[in-house]
Short mmCIF file of N, CA and C in Angstrom, two decimals:
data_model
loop_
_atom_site.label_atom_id
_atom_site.label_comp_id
_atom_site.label_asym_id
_atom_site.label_seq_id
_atom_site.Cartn_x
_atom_site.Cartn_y
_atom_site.Cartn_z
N UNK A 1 25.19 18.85 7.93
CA UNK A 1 26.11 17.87 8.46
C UNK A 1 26.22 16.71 7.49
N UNK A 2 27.47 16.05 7.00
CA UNK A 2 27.57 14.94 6.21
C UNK A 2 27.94 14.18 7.17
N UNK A 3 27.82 12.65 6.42
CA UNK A 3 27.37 11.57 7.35
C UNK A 3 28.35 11.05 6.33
N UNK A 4 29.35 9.80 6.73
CA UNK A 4 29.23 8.25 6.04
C UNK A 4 28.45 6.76 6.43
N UNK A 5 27.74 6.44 4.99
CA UNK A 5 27.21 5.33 5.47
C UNK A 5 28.52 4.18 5.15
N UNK A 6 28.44 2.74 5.11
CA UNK A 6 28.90 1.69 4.74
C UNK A 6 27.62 0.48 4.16
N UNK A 7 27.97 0.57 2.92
CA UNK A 7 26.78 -1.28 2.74
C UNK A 7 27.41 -1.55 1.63
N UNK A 8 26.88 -2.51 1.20
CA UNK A 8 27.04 -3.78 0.41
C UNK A 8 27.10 -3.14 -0.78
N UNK A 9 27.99 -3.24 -1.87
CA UNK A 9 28.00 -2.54 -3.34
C UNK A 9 26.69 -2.74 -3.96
N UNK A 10 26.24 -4.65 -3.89
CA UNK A 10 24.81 -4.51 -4.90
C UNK A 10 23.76 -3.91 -4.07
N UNK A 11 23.70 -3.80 -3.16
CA UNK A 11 22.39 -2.81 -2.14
C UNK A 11 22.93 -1.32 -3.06
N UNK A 12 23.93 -0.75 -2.61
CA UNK A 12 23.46 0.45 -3.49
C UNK A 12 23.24 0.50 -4.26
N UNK A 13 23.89 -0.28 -5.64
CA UNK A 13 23.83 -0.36 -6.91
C UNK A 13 21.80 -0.40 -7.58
N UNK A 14 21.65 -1.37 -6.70
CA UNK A 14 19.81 -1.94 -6.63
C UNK A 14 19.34 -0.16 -6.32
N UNK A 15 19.68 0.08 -5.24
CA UNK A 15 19.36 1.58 -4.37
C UNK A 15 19.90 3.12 -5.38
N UNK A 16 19.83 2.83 -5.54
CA UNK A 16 20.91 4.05 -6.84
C UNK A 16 19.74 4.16 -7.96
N UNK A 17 19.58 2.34 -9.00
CA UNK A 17 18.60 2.22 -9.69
C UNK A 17 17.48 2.54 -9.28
N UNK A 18 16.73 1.98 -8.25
CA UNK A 18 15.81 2.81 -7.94
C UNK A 18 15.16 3.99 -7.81
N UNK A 19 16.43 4.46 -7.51
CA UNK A 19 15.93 6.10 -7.40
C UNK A 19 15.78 6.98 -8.06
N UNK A 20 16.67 6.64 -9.24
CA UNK A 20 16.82 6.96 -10.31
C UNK A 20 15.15 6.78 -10.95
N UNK A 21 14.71 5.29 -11.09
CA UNK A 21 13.33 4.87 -11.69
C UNK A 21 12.68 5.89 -11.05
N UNK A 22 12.68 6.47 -9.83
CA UNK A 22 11.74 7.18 -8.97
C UNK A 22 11.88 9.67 -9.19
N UNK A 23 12.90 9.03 -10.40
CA UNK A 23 13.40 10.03 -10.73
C UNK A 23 14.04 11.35 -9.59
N UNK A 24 14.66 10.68 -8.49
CA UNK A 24 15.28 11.55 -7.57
C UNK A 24 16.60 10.64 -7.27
N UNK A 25 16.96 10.84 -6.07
CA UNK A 25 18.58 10.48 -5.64
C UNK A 25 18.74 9.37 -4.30
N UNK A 26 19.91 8.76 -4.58
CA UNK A 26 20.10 8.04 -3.61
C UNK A 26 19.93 9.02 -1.84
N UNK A 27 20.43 9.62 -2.66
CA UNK A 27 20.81 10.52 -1.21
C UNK A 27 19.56 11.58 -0.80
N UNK A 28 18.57 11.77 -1.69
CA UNK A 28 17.07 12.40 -1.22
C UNK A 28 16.59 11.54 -0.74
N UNK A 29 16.17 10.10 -1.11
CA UNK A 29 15.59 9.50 -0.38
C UNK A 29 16.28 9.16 0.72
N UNK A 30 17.33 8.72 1.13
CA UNK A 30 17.96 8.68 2.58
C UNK A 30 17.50 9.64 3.33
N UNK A 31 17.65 11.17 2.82
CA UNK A 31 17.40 12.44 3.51
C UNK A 31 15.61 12.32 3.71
N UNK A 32 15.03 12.06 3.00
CA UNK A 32 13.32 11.64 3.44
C UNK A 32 13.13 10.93 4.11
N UNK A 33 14.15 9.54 4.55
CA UNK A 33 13.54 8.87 5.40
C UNK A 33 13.95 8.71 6.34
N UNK A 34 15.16 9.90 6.74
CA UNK A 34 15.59 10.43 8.09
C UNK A 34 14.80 11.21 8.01
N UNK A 35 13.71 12.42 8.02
CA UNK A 35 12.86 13.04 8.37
C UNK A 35 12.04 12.18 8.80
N UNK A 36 11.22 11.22 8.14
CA UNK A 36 10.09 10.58 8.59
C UNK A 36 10.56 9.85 9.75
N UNK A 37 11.63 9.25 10.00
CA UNK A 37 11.81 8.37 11.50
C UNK A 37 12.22 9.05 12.51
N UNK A 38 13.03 10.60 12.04
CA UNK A 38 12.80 11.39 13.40
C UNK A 38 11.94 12.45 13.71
N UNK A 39 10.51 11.88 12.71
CA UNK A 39 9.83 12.82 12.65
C UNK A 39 9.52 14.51 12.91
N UNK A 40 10.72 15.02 11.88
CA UNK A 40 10.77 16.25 11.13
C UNK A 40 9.89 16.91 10.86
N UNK A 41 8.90 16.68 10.44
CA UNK A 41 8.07 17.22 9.72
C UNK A 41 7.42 17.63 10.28
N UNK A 42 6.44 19.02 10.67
CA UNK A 42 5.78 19.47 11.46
C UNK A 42 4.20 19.02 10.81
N UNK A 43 3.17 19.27 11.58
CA UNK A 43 2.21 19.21 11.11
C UNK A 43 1.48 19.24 9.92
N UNK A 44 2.07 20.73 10.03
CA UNK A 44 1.39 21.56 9.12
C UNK A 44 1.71 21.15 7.39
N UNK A 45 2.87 20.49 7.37
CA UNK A 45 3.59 19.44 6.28
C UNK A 45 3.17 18.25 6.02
N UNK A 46 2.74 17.88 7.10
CA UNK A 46 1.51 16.60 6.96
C UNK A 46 0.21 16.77 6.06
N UNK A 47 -0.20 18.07 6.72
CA UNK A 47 -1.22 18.75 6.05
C UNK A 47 -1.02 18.41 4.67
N UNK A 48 -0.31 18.95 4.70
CA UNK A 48 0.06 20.48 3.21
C UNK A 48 0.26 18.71 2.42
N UNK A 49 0.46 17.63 2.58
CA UNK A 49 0.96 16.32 1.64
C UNK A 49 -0.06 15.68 1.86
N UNK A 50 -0.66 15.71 3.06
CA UNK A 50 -2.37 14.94 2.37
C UNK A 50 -3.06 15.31 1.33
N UNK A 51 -2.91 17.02 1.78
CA UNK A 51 -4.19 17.68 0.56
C UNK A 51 -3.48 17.61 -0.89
N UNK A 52 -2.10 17.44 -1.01
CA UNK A 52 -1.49 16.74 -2.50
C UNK A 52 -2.08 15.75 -2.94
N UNK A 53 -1.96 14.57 -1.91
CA UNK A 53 -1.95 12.99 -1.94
C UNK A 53 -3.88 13.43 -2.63
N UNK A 54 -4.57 13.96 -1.68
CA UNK A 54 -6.21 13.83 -1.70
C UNK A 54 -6.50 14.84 -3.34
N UNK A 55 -5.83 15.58 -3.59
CA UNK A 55 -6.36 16.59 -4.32
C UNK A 55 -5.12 15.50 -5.57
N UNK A 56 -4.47 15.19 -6.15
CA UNK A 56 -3.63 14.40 -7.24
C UNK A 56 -4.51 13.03 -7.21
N UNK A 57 -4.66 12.30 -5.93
CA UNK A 57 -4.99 11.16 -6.47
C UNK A 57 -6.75 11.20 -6.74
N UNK A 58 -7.18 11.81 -6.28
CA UNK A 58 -8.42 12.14 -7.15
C UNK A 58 -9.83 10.91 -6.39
N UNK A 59 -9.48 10.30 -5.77
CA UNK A 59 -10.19 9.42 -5.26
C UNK A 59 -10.65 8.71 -6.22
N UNK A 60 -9.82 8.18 -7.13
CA UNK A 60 -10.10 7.13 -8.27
C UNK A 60 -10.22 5.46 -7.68
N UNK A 61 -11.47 5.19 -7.62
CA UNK A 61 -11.50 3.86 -7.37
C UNK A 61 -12.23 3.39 -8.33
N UNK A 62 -11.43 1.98 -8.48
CA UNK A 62 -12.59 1.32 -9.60
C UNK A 62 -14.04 1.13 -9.90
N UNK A 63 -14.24 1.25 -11.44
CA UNK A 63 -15.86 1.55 -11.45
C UNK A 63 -16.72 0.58 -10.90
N UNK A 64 -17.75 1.03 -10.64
CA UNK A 64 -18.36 -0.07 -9.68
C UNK A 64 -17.95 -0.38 -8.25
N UNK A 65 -17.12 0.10 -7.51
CA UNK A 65 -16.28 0.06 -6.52
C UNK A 65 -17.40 0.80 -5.19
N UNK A 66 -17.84 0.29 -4.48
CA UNK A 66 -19.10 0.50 -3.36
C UNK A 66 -17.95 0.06 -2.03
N UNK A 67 -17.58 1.60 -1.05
CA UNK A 67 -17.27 1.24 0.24
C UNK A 67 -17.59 0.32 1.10
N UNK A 68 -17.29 -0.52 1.96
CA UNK A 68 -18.36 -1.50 2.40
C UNK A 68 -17.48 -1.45 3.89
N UNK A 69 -18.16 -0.32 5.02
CA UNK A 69 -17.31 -0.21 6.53
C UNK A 69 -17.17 -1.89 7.24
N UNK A 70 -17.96 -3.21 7.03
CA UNK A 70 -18.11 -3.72 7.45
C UNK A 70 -17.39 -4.55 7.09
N UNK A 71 -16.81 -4.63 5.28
CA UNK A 71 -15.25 -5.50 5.41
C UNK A 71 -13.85 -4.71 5.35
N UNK A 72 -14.27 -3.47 5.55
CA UNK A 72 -13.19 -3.21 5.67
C UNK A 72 -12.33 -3.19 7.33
N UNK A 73 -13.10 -3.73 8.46
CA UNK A 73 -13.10 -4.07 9.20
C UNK A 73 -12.98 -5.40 9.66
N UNK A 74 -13.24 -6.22 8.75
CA UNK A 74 -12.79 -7.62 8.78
C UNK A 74 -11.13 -7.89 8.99
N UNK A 75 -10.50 -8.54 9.38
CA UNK A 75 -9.67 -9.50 9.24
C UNK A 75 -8.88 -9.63 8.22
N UNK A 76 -7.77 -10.01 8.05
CA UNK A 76 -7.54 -10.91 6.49
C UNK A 76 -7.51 -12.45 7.19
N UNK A 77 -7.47 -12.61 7.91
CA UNK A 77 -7.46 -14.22 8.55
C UNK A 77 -8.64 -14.25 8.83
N UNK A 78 -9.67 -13.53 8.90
CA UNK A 78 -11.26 -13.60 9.08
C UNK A 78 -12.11 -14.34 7.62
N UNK A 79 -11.14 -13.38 6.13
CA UNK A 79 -11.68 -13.14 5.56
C UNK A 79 -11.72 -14.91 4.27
N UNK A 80 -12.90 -14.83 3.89
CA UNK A 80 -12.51 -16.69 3.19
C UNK A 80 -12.47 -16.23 1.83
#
């Protein structure tokens, strides 16, 4: 099904560039983020993009970098 949108020339123009930087399309990302708000995506796609996200990003945290459950539970208005 095609759709028309309407906006502002420099919103797309900004939106166009972007996507481009992101090396895909104005119109993929529209189409991605109508999946995600009418949540499309079945589970199992959730899955299948964590274990990308977990297995690509590698759990690279900076060296020296020690979990700490107790601020990460803090606040940011807690935190001084």
């Amino acid at each position: 099904m095609n759709i028309t949108l309407s906006a502002d020339k420099e919103l797309i123009e900004k939106a166009r560039d972007y996507a481009a930087q992101q090396g895909t399309s104005l119109n993929q990302i529209i189409r991605e983020h109508l999946e995600e708000i009418a949540c499309v995506k079945s589970i199992d796609e959730y899955a299948q993009e964590f274990e990308r996200l977990a297995r690509d990003s590698g759990g690279n945290s900076p060296d020296g970098y020690v979990f700490d459950r107790n601020e990460a539970h803090v606040r940011k208005d807690e935190k001084k």
